[in-house]
């Protein structure tokens, strides 16, 4: 008898517990659905990380406070982000590590006056170009003897940015024309122009868009500029990136509505 009563009591208790669990589970489920709906209604902020070497005016550089990034590439990245609904975060990285950083996924894209080349296209994807650039030669305006073109680099030490299209251009030209000259690579172009000012090198080969800025200082003079086969700057992506068509669409919109021209004029004056 006692055993039957105990068994009956246990069964009743189990049924009550099951009912309570069932009710609790139902309430919990309703609460979860409410939270889920609330979270679904809340838009998650999209972030795009942009790698750049913040030492290349007018494309990317620090303002006088040495903490605020500005420049053509900076403003273009912000404009693209606005078009696509992205919050843009910038990652400052040394030039000689900039492509490695992209491969290691430290950022999503590179916007740092990146020239499209066949060698780079084999490894990375690019947006439609947003600006053209030419190689040029800069010398001291006060120099008694200064090279007026690349054929006059004999006996000179010429500076350029390491692992850049400028370095490729001057090295190929010197080799092809059997010119006896020393090419000195720099990690930061400011150092090259400082050495030029101090008479430690005889000239600098660099992007015309960069030279235009430095030659605002009357110390320097652009003595030669490439006249054909311009280079094109574009956004650089990892191979197969899904961001390419989005960026292309945004760049096209900025071209059409005149915003790209405004940004270019602001920094290049043309």
PDB file of C-alpha atoms in Angstrom:
ATOM      1  CA  UNK A   1       0.000   0.000   0.000  1.00  0.00           C
ATOM      2  CA  UNK A   2       2.660   2.481   1.021  1.00  0.00           C
ATOM      3  CA  UNK A   3       4.609   1.592  -2.066  1.00  0.00           C
ATOM      4  CA  UNK A   4       1.581   2.280  -4.280  1.00  0.00           C
ATOM      5  CA  UNK A   5       1.009   5.608  -2.551  1.00  0.00           C
ATOM      6  CA  UNK A   6       4.657   6.538  -2.941  1.00  0.00           C
ATOM      7  CA  UNK A   7       4.542   5.562  -6.605  1.00  0.00           C
ATOM      8  CA  UNK A   8       1.371   7.565  -7.121  1.00  0.00           C
ATOM      9  CA  UNK A   9       2.884  10.552  -5.348  1.00  0.00           C
ATOM     10  CA  UNK A  10       6.059  10.371  -7.433  1.00  0.00           C
ATOM     11  CA  UNK A  11       4.016  10.208 -10.642  1.00  0.00           C
ATOM     12  CA  UNK A  12       1.906  13.183  -9.591  1.00  0.00           C
ATOM     13  CA  UNK A  13       5.001  15.151  -8.664  1.00  0.00           C
ATOM     14  CA  UNK A  14       6.602  14.310 -12.010  1.00  0.00           C
ATOM     15  CA  UNK A  15       3.515  15.452 -13.893  1.00  0.00           C
ATOM     16  CA  UNK A  16       3.402  18.751 -11.992  1.00  0.00           C
ATOM     17  CA  UNK A  17       7.108  19.304 -12.567  1.00  0.00           C
ATOM     18  CA  UNK A  18       6.647  18.533 -16.252  1.00  0.00           C
ATOM     19  CA  UNK A  19       3.777  20.984 -16.446  1.00  0.00           C
ATOM     20  CA  UNK A  20       5.845  23.674 -14.728  1.00  0.00           C
ATOM     21  CA  UNK A  21       8.784  23.059 -17.013  1.00  0.00           C
ATOM     22  CA  UNK A  22       6.440  23.185 -19.955  1.00  0.00           C
ATOM     23  CA  UNK A  23       5.013  26.504 -18.817  1.00  0.00           C
ATOM     24  CA  UNK A  24       8.435  27.868 -17.992  1.00  0.00           C
ATOM     25  CA  UNK A  25       9.794  26.728 -21.335  1.00  0.00           C
ATOM     26  CA  UNK A  26       6.926  28.373 -23.144  1.00  0.00           C
ATOM     27  CA  UNK A  27       7.443  31.650 -21.273  1.00  0.00           C
ATOM     28  CA  UNK A  28      11.159  31.487 -21.859  1.00  0.00           C
ATOM     29  CA  UNK A  29      10.569  30.873 -25.565  1.00  0.00           C
ATOM     30  CA  UNK A  30       8.282  33.875 -25.808  1.00  0.00           C
ATOM     31  CA  UNK A  31      10.879  36.027 -24.044  1.00  0.00           C
ATOM     32  CA  UNK A  32      13.615  34.787 -26.395  1.00  0.00           C
ATOM     33  CA  UNK A  33      11.488  35.557 -29.413  1.00  0.00           C
ATOM     34  CA  UNK A  34      10.915  39.061 -28.096  1.00  0.00           C
ATOM     35  CA  UNK A  35      14.650  39.627 -27.589  1.00  0.00           C
ATOM     36  CA  UNK A  36      15.367  38.132 -30.985  1.00  0.00           C
ATOM     37  CA  UNK A  37      12.874  40.457 -32.641  1.00  0.00           C
ATOM     38  CA  UNK A  38      14.405  43.403 -30.839  1.00  0.00           C
ATOM     39  CA  UNK A  39      17.891  42.383 -31.948  1.00  0.00           C
ATOM     40  CA  UNK A  40      16.725  41.790 -35.501  1.00  0.00           C
ATOM     41  CA  UNK A  41      15.207  45.253 -35.582  1.00  0.00           C
ATOM     42  CA  UNK A  42      18.531  46.712 -34.484  1.00  0.00           C
ATOM     43  CA  UNK A  43      20.865  47.175 -37.467  1.00  0.00           C
ATOM     44  CA  UNK A  44      24.385  45.902 -36.946  1.00  0.00           C
ATOM     45  CA  UNK A  45      26.971  48.521 -37.954  1.00  0.00           C
ATOM     46  CA  UNK A  46      29.077  47.432 -40.913  1.00  0.00           C
ATOM     47  CA  UNK A  47      32.771  48.227 -40.664  1.00  0.00           C
ATOM     48  CA  UNK A  48      35.355  48.351 -43.448  1.00  0.00           C
ATOM     49  CA  UNK A  49      39.058  48.494 -42.534  1.00  0.00           C
ATOM     50  CA  UNK A  50      41.316  50.439 -44.878  1.00  0.00           C
ATOM     51  CA  UNK A  51      45.087  49.997 -44.841  1.00  0.00           C
ATOM     52  CA  UNK A  52      47.288  52.960 -45.791  1.00  0.00           C
ATOM     53  CA  UNK A  53      50.735  54.406 -45.205  1.00  0.00           C
ATOM     54  CA  UNK A  54      49.916  57.727 -43.561  1.00  0.00           C
ATOM     55  CA  UNK A  55      53.041  59.488 -44.822  1.00  0.00           C
ATOM     56  CA  UNK A  56      52.256  60.200 -48.446  1.00  0.00           C
ATOM     57  CA  UNK A  57      50.730  63.636 -48.994  1.00  0.00           C
ATOM     58  CA  UNK A  58      48.391  64.606 -50.528  1.00  0.00           C
ATOM     59  CA  UNK A  59      46.883  61.120 -50.476  1.00  0.00           C
ATOM     60  CA  UNK A  60      47.267  60.230 -46.806  1.00  0.00           C
ATOM     61  CA  UNK A  61      48.987  62.159 -44.059  1.00  0.00           C
ATOM     62  CA  UNK A  62      48.495  63.440 -40.518  1.00  0.00           C
ATOM     63  CA  UNK A  63      47.194  66.890 -39.746  1.00  0.00           C
ATOM     64  CA  UNK A  64      49.278  69.158 -37.507  1.00  0.00           C
ATOM     65  CA  UNK A  65      48.058  67.356 -34.382  1.00  0.00           C
ATOM     66  CA  UNK A  66      49.834  64.230 -35.718  1.00  0.00           C
ATOM     67  CA  UNK A  67      46.833  62.056 -34.862  1.00  0.00           C
ATOM     68  CA  UNK A  68      44.100  63.069 -37.322  1.00  0.00           C
ATOM     69  CA  UNK A  69      44.379  61.369 -40.720  1.00  0.00           C
ATOM     70  CA  UNK A  70      43.472  63.371 -43.814  1.00  0.00           C
ATOM     71  CA  UNK A  71      44.169  63.316 -47.542  1.00  0.00           C
ATOM     72  CA  UNK A  72      42.643  62.360 -50.867  1.00  0.00           C
ATOM     73  CA  UNK A  73      42.525  58.613 -50.223  1.00  0.00           C
ATOM     74  CA  UNK A  74      41.182  59.198 -46.715  1.00  0.00           C
ATOM     75  CA  UNK A  75      38.330  61.395 -47.911  1.00  0.00           C
ATOM     76  CA  UNK A  76      37.543  59.067 -50.812  1.00  0.00           C
ATOM     77  CA  UNK A  77      37.382  56.080 -48.458  1.00  0.00           C
ATOM     78  CA  UNK A  78      34.980  57.962 -46.187  1.00  0.00           C
ATOM     79  CA  UNK A  79      32.826  58.951 -49.186  1.00  0.00           C
ATOM     80  CA  UNK A  80      32.736  55.338 -50.428  1.00  0.00           C
ATOM     81  CA  UNK A  81      31.859  54.131 -46.933  1.00  0.00           C
ATOM     82  CA  UNK A  82      29.003  56.625 -46.773  1.00  0.00           C
ATOM     83  CA  UNK A  83      27.649  55.417 -50.122  1.00  0.00           C
ATOM     84  CA  UNK A  84      27.780  51.779 -49.024  1.00  0.00           C
ATOM     85  CA  UNK A  85      26.684  52.255 -45.423  1.00  0.00           C
ATOM     86  CA  UNK A  86      30.021  51.297 -43.898  1.00  0.00           C
ATOM     87  CA  UNK A  87      31.815  52.800 -40.934  1.00  0.00           C
ATOM     88  CA  UNK A  88      35.417  53.240 -42.140  1.00  0.00           C
ATOM     89  CA  UNK A  89      38.372  52.451 -39.877  1.00  0.00           C
ATOM     90  CA  UNK A  90      41.935  53.237 -40.960  1.00  0.00           C
ATOM     91  CA  UNK A  91      45.018  51.143 -40.260  1.00  0.00           C
ATOM     92  CA  UNK A  92      48.355  52.953 -40.588  1.00  0.00           C
ATOM     93  CA  UNK A  93      51.088  50.612 -41.810  1.00  0.00           C
ATOM     94  CA  UNK A  94      54.574  50.936 -43.282  1.00  0.00           C
ATOM     95  CA  UNK A  95      54.688  50.843 -47.065  1.00  0.00           C
ATOM     96  CA  UNK A  96      56.946  47.788 -47.277  1.00  0.00           C
ATOM     97  CA  UNK A  97      54.413  45.804 -45.210  1.00  0.00           C
ATOM     98  CA  UNK A  98      51.223  47.108 -46.789  1.00  0.00           C
ATOM     99  CA  UNK A  99      50.524  44.184 -49.147  1.00  0.00           C
ATOM    100  CA  UNK A 100      51.507  41.602 -46.532  1.00  0.00           C
ATOM    101  CA  UNK A 101      49.006  43.198 -44.178  1.00  0.00           C
ATOM    102  CA  UNK A 102      46.261  42.733 -46.774  1.00  0.00           C
ATOM    103  CA  UNK A 103      47.202  39.084 -47.246  1.00  0.00           C
ATOM    104  CA  UNK A 104      47.157  38.579 -43.466  1.00  0.00           C
ATOM    105  CA  UNK A 105      43.663  40.149 -43.285  1.00  0.00           C
ATOM    106  CA  UNK A 106      44.754  43.023 -41.051  1.00  0.00           C
ATOM    107  CA  UNK A 107      42.366  45.135 -43.144  1.00  0.00           C
ATOM    108  CA  UNK A 108      39.870  44.630 -45.951  1.00  0.00           C
ATOM    109  CA  UNK A 109      41.313  46.904 -48.648  1.00  0.00           C
ATOM    110  CA  UNK A 110      44.298  49.154 -49.359  1.00  0.00           C
ATOM    111  CA  UNK A 111      43.829  52.785 -50.347  1.00  0.00           C
ATOM    112  CA  UNK A 112      47.289  54.331 -50.445  1.00  0.00           C
ATOM    113  CA  UNK A 113      48.045  55.687 -53.939  1.00  0.00           C
ATOM    114  CA  UNK A 114      48.199  52.111 -55.217  1.00  0.00           C
ATOM    115  CA  UNK A 115      49.155  51.778 -58.883  1.00  0.00           C
ATOM    116  CA  UNK A 116      47.591  48.981 -60.922  1.00  0.00           C
ATOM    117  CA  UNK A 117      50.348  46.807 -62.424  1.00  0.00           C
ATOM    118  CA  UNK A 118      50.278  43.430 -64.181  1.00  0.00           C
ATOM    119  CA  UNK A 119      52.367  41.920 -61.404  1.00  0.00           C
ATOM    120  CA  UNK A 120      49.952  43.128 -58.742  1.00  0.00           C
ATOM    121  CA  UNK A 121      46.881  42.072 -60.738  1.00  0.00           C
ATOM    122  CA  UNK A 122      48.175  38.504 -60.650  1.00  0.00           C
ATOM    123  CA  UNK A 123      47.934  38.545 -56.845  1.00  0.00           C
ATOM    124  CA  UNK A 124      45.212  41.086 -56.022  1.00  0.00           C
ATOM    125  CA  UNK A 125      41.973  42.537 -57.359  1.00  0.00           C
ATOM    126  CA  UNK A 126      41.478  46.234 -58.106  1.00  0.00           C
ATOM    127  CA  UNK A 127      38.594  48.658 -58.339  1.00  0.00           C
ATOM    128  CA  UNK A 128      38.032  50.857 -61.354  1.00  0.00           C
ATOM    129  CA  UNK A 129      40.764  53.543 -61.309  1.00  0.00           C
ATOM    130  CA  UNK A 130      39.995  56.895 -59.734  1.00  0.00           C
ATOM    131  CA  UNK A 131      43.038  58.979 -60.723  1.00  0.00           C
ATOM    132  CA  UNK A 132      45.960  59.027 -63.180  1.00  0.00           C
ATOM    133  CA  UNK A 133      49.589  59.574 -62.276  1.00  0.00           C
ATOM    134  CA  UNK A 134      52.919  60.096 -64.065  1.00  0.00           C
ATOM    135  CA  UNK A 135      56.491  59.470 -63.001  1.00  0.00           C
ATOM    136  CA  UNK A 136      58.647  62.581 -62.658  1.00  0.00           C
ATOM    137  CA  UNK A 137      62.071  63.852 -61.630  1.00  0.00           C
ATOM    138  CA  UNK A 138      62.621  66.408 -58.862  1.00  0.00           C
ATOM    139  CA  UNK A 139      65.889  68.261 -58.179  1.00  0.00           C
ATOM    140  CA  UNK A 140      67.048  71.171 -56.036  1.00  0.00           C
ATOM    141  CA  UNK A 141      66.089  74.429 -57.693  1.00  0.00           C
ATOM    142  CA  UNK A 142      69.345  76.030 -56.580  1.00  0.00           C
ATOM    143  CA  UNK A 143      71.607  73.209 -57.815  1.00  0.00           C
ATOM    144  CA  UNK A 144      74.299  74.318 -60.254  1.00  0.00           C
ATOM    145  CA  UNK A 145      74.075  70.997 -62.062  1.00  0.00           C
ATOM    146  CA  UNK A 146      70.754  69.201 -62.053  1.00  0.00           C
ATOM    147  CA  UNK A 147      69.323  66.406 -64.193  1.00  0.00           C
ATOM    148  CA  UNK A 148      66.684  67.666 -66.606  1.00  0.00           C
ATOM    149  CA  UNK A 149      65.560  64.146 -67.510  1.00  0.00           C
ATOM    150  CA  UNK A 150      66.461  60.545 -66.687  1.00  0.00           C
ATOM    151  CA  UNK A 151      69.232  60.418 -69.287  1.00  0.00           C
ATOM    152  CA  UNK A 152      71.178  62.934 -67.174  1.00  0.00           C
ATOM    153  CA  UNK A 153      71.314  60.786 -64.046  1.00  0.00           C
ATOM    154  CA  UNK A 154      74.865  59.627 -64.822  1.00  0.00           C
ATOM    155  CA  UNK A 155      77.012  59.964 -61.718  1.00  0.00           C
ATOM    156  CA  UNK A 156      73.995  60.915 -59.600  1.00  0.00           C
ATOM    157  CA  UNK A 157      72.400  59.244 -56.606  1.00  0.00           C
ATOM    158  CA  UNK A 158      68.640  59.248 -57.069  1.00  0.00           C
ATOM    159  CA  UNK A 159      66.092  58.550 -54.363  1.00  0.00           C
ATOM    160  CA  UNK A 160      62.749  56.764 -54.720  1.00  0.00           C
ATOM    161  CA  UNK A 161      60.185  54.914 -52.628  1.00  0.00           C
ATOM    162  CA  UNK A 162      61.166  51.330 -51.932  1.00  0.00           C
ATOM    163  CA  UNK A 163      59.220  48.595 -53.759  1.00  0.00           C
ATOM    164  CA  UNK A 164      57.255  51.172 -55.744  1.00  0.00           C
ATOM    165  CA  UNK A 165      56.469  51.780 -59.406  1.00  0.00           C
ATOM    166  CA  UNK A 166      58.886  54.720 -59.212  1.00  0.00           C
ATOM    167  CA  UNK A 167      61.664  52.349 -58.165  1.00  0.00           C
ATOM    168  CA  UNK A 168      60.767  49.960 -60.987  1.00  0.00           C
ATOM    169  CA  UNK A 169      60.638  52.801 -63.520  1.00  0.00           C
ATOM    170  CA  UNK A 170      64.010  54.361 -62.719  1.00  0.00           C
ATOM    171  CA  UNK A 171      65.792  51.015 -62.285  1.00  0.00           C
ATOM    172  CA  UNK A 172      64.473  49.734 -65.618  1.00  0.00           C
ATOM    173  CA  UNK A 173      65.409  52.965 -67.389  1.00  0.00           C
ATOM    174  CA  UNK A 174      68.944  53.000 -65.983  1.00  0.00           C
ATOM    175  CA  UNK A 175      69.466  49.349 -66.907  1.00  0.00           C
ATOM    176  CA  UNK A 176      68.031  49.725 -70.412  1.00  0.00           C
ATOM    177  CA  UNK A 177      70.146  52.786 -71.166  1.00  0.00           C
ATOM    178  CA  UNK A 178      73.349  51.632 -69.432  1.00  0.00           C
ATOM    179  CA  UNK A 179      73.388  54.709 -67.171  1.00  0.00           C
ATOM    180  CA  UNK A 180      75.861  54.623 -64.297  1.00  0.00           C
ATOM    181  CA  UNK A 181      73.793  55.854 -61.375  1.00  0.00           C
ATOM    182  CA  UNK A 182      72.967  54.824 -57.820  1.00  0.00           C
ATOM    183  CA  UNK A 183      69.337  54.300 -56.865  1.00  0.00           C
ATOM    184  CA  UNK A 184      68.679  54.775 -53.159  1.00  0.00           C
ATOM    185  CA  UNK A 185      65.331  53.415 -51.897  1.00  0.00           C
ATOM    186  CA  UNK A 186      63.495  55.075 -49.002  1.00  0.00           C
ATOM    187  CA  UNK A 187      60.759  53.667 -46.789  1.00  0.00           C
ATOM    188  CA  UNK A 188      59.274  57.154 -46.349  1.00  0.00           C
ATOM    189  CA  UNK A 189      59.356  59.788 -49.107  1.00  0.00           C
ATOM    190  CA  UNK A 190      59.789  62.650 -46.647  1.00  0.00           C
ATOM    191  CA  UNK A 191      63.253  61.244 -45.900  1.00  0.00           C
ATOM    192  CA  UNK A 192      64.132  61.268 -49.609  1.00  0.00           C
ATOM    193  CA  UNK A 193      63.172  64.918 -49.990  1.00  0.00           C
ATOM    194  CA  UNK A 194      65.034  65.792 -46.793  1.00  0.00           C
ATOM    195  CA  UNK A 195      68.186  64.161 -48.162  1.00  0.00           C
ATOM    196  CA  UNK A 196      67.686  66.020 -51.449  1.00  0.00           C
ATOM    197  CA  UNK A 197      67.410  69.315 -49.578  1.00  0.00           C
ATOM    198  CA  UNK A 198      70.582  68.514 -47.626  1.00  0.00           C
ATOM    199  CA  UNK A 199      72.526  67.628 -50.791  1.00  0.00           C
ATOM    200  CA  UNK A 200      72.889  63.943 -49.903  1.00  0.00           C
ATOM    201  CA  UNK A 201      71.267  62.840 -53.172  1.00  0.00           C
ATOM    202  CA  UNK A 202      71.017  64.558 -56.540  1.00  0.00           C
ATOM    203  CA  UNK A 203      67.385  63.902 -57.462  1.00  0.00           C
ATOM    204  CA  UNK A 204      64.176  62.096 -56.573  1.00  0.00           C
ATOM    205  CA  UNK A 205      62.008  60.010 -58.907  1.00  0.00           C
ATOM    206  CA  UNK A 206      58.422  59.872 -57.668  1.00  0.00           C
ATOM    207  CA  UNK A 207      54.734  60.181 -58.519  1.00  0.00           C
ATOM    208  CA  UNK A 208      53.853  63.500 -60.136  1.00  0.00           C
ATOM    209  CA  UNK A 209      50.890  63.810 -57.762  1.00  0.00           C
ATOM    210  CA  UNK A 210      53.339  63.693 -54.842  1.00  0.00           C
ATOM    211  CA  UNK A 211      55.911  65.962 -56.511  1.00  0.00           C
ATOM    212  CA  UNK A 212      53.266  68.637 -57.082  1.00  0.00           C
ATOM    213  CA  UNK A 213      52.888  68.938 -53.322  1.00  0.00           C
ATOM    214  CA  UNK A 214      56.591  69.009 -52.485  1.00  0.00           C
ATOM    215  CA  UNK A 215      57.323  71.500 -55.270  1.00  0.00           C
ATOM    216  CA  UNK A 216      55.066  74.036 -53.570  1.00  0.00           C
ATOM    217  CA  UNK A 217      58.236  74.514 -51.532  1.00  0.00           C
ATOM    218  CA  UNK A 218      60.493  76.682 -53.748  1.00  0.00           C
ATOM    219  CA  UNK A 219      63.452  74.557 -52.657  1.00  0.00           C
ATOM    220  CA  UNK A 220      62.417  71.899 -55.159  1.00  0.00           C
ATOM    221  CA  UNK A 221      61.872  71.867 -58.913  1.00  0.00           C
ATOM    222  CA  UNK A 222      60.211  69.277 -61.129  1.00  0.00           C
ATOM    223  CA  UNK A 223      62.669  69.031 -64.025  1.00  0.00           C
ATOM    224  CA  UNK A 224      61.036  66.193 -65.984  1.00  0.00           C
ATOM    225  CA  UNK A 225      57.617  64.524 -66.193  1.00  0.00           C
ATOM    226  CA  UNK A 226      56.532  61.418 -68.051  1.00  0.00           C
ATOM    227  CA  UNK A 227      54.313  62.374 -70.990  1.00  0.00           C
ATOM    228  CA  UNK A 228      52.631  59.118 -71.934  1.00  0.00           C
ATOM    229  CA  UNK A 229      51.414  55.798 -70.521  1.00  0.00           C
ATOM    230  CA  UNK A 230      50.033  57.192 -67.263  1.00  0.00           C
ATOM    231  CA  UNK A 231      49.695  54.978 -64.244  1.00  0.00           C
ATOM    232  CA  UNK A 232      46.291  54.535 -62.618  1.00  0.00           C
ATOM    233  CA  UNK A 233      45.533  54.476 -58.903  1.00  0.00           C
ATOM    234  CA  UNK A 234      42.801  52.178 -57.576  1.00  0.00           C
ATOM    235  CA  UNK A 235      41.559  50.430 -54.453  1.00  0.00           C
ATOM    236  CA  UNK A 236      43.372  47.124 -53.867  1.00  0.00           C
ATOM    237  CA  UNK A 237      41.545  44.017 -52.603  1.00  0.00           C
ATOM    238  CA  UNK A 238      42.447  40.417 -51.764  1.00  0.00           C
ATOM    239  CA  UNK A 239      41.921  38.136 -54.737  1.00  0.00           C
ATOM    240  CA  UNK A 240      38.255  37.200 -55.065  1.00  0.00           C
ATOM    241  CA  UNK A 241      36.966  39.874 -52.680  1.00  0.00           C
ATOM    242  CA  UNK A 242      33.197  40.365 -52.762  1.00  0.00           C
ATOM    243  CA  UNK A 243      33.736  44.066 -52.047  1.00  0.00           C
ATOM    244  CA  UNK A 244      34.981  44.873 -55.575  1.00  0.00           C
ATOM    245  CA  UNK A 245      31.576  45.361 -57.262  1.00  0.00           C
ATOM    246  CA  UNK A 246      30.314  47.379 -54.276  1.00  0.00           C
ATOM    247  CA  UNK A 247      33.300  49.734 -54.420  1.00  0.00           C
ATOM    248  CA  UNK A 248      33.054  50.046 -58.203  1.00  0.00           C
ATOM    249  CA  UNK A 249      29.416  51.052 -57.904  1.00  0.00           C
ATOM    250  CA  UNK A 250      30.240  53.636 -55.226  1.00  0.00           C
ATOM    251  CA  UNK A 251      33.153  55.083 -57.239  1.00  0.00           C
ATOM    252  CA  UNK A 252      30.924  55.383 -60.298  1.00  0.00           C
ATOM    253  CA  UNK A 253      28.306  57.205 -58.223  1.00  0.00           C
ATOM    254  CA  UNK A 254      30.954  59.602 -56.862  1.00  0.00           C
ATOM    255  CA  UNK A 255      32.163  60.263 -60.412  1.00  0.00           C
ATOM    256  CA  UNK A 256      28.635  60.928 -61.641  1.00  0.00           C
ATOM    257  CA  UNK A 257      27.569  63.225 -58.802  1.00  0.00           C
ATOM    258  CA  UNK A 258      30.834  65.196 -58.891  1.00  0.00           C
ATOM    259  CA  UNK A 259      32.027  64.250 -55.402  1.00  0.00           C
ATOM    260  CA  UNK A 260      35.167  62.542 -56.704  1.00  0.00           C
ATOM    261  CA  UNK A 261      36.154  65.638 -58.672  1.00  0.00           C
ATOM    262  CA  UNK A 262      35.612  67.765 -55.561  1.00  0.00           C
ATOM    263  CA  UNK A 263      37.922  65.548 -53.515  1.00  0.00           C
ATOM    264  CA  UNK A 264      40.605  65.505 -56.228  1.00  0.00           C
ATOM    265  CA  UNK A 265      40.415  69.290 -56.687  1.00  0.00           C
ATOM    266  CA  UNK A 266      40.654  69.824 -52.936  1.00  0.00           C
ATOM    267  CA  UNK A 267      43.992  68.011 -52.728  1.00  0.00           C
ATOM    268  CA  UNK A 268      45.485  68.323 -56.199  1.00  0.00           C
ATOM    269  CA  UNK A 269      44.024  71.630 -57.287  1.00  0.00           C
ATOM    270  CA  UNK A 270      42.893  70.305 -60.650  1.00  0.00           C
TER     271      UNK A 270
END
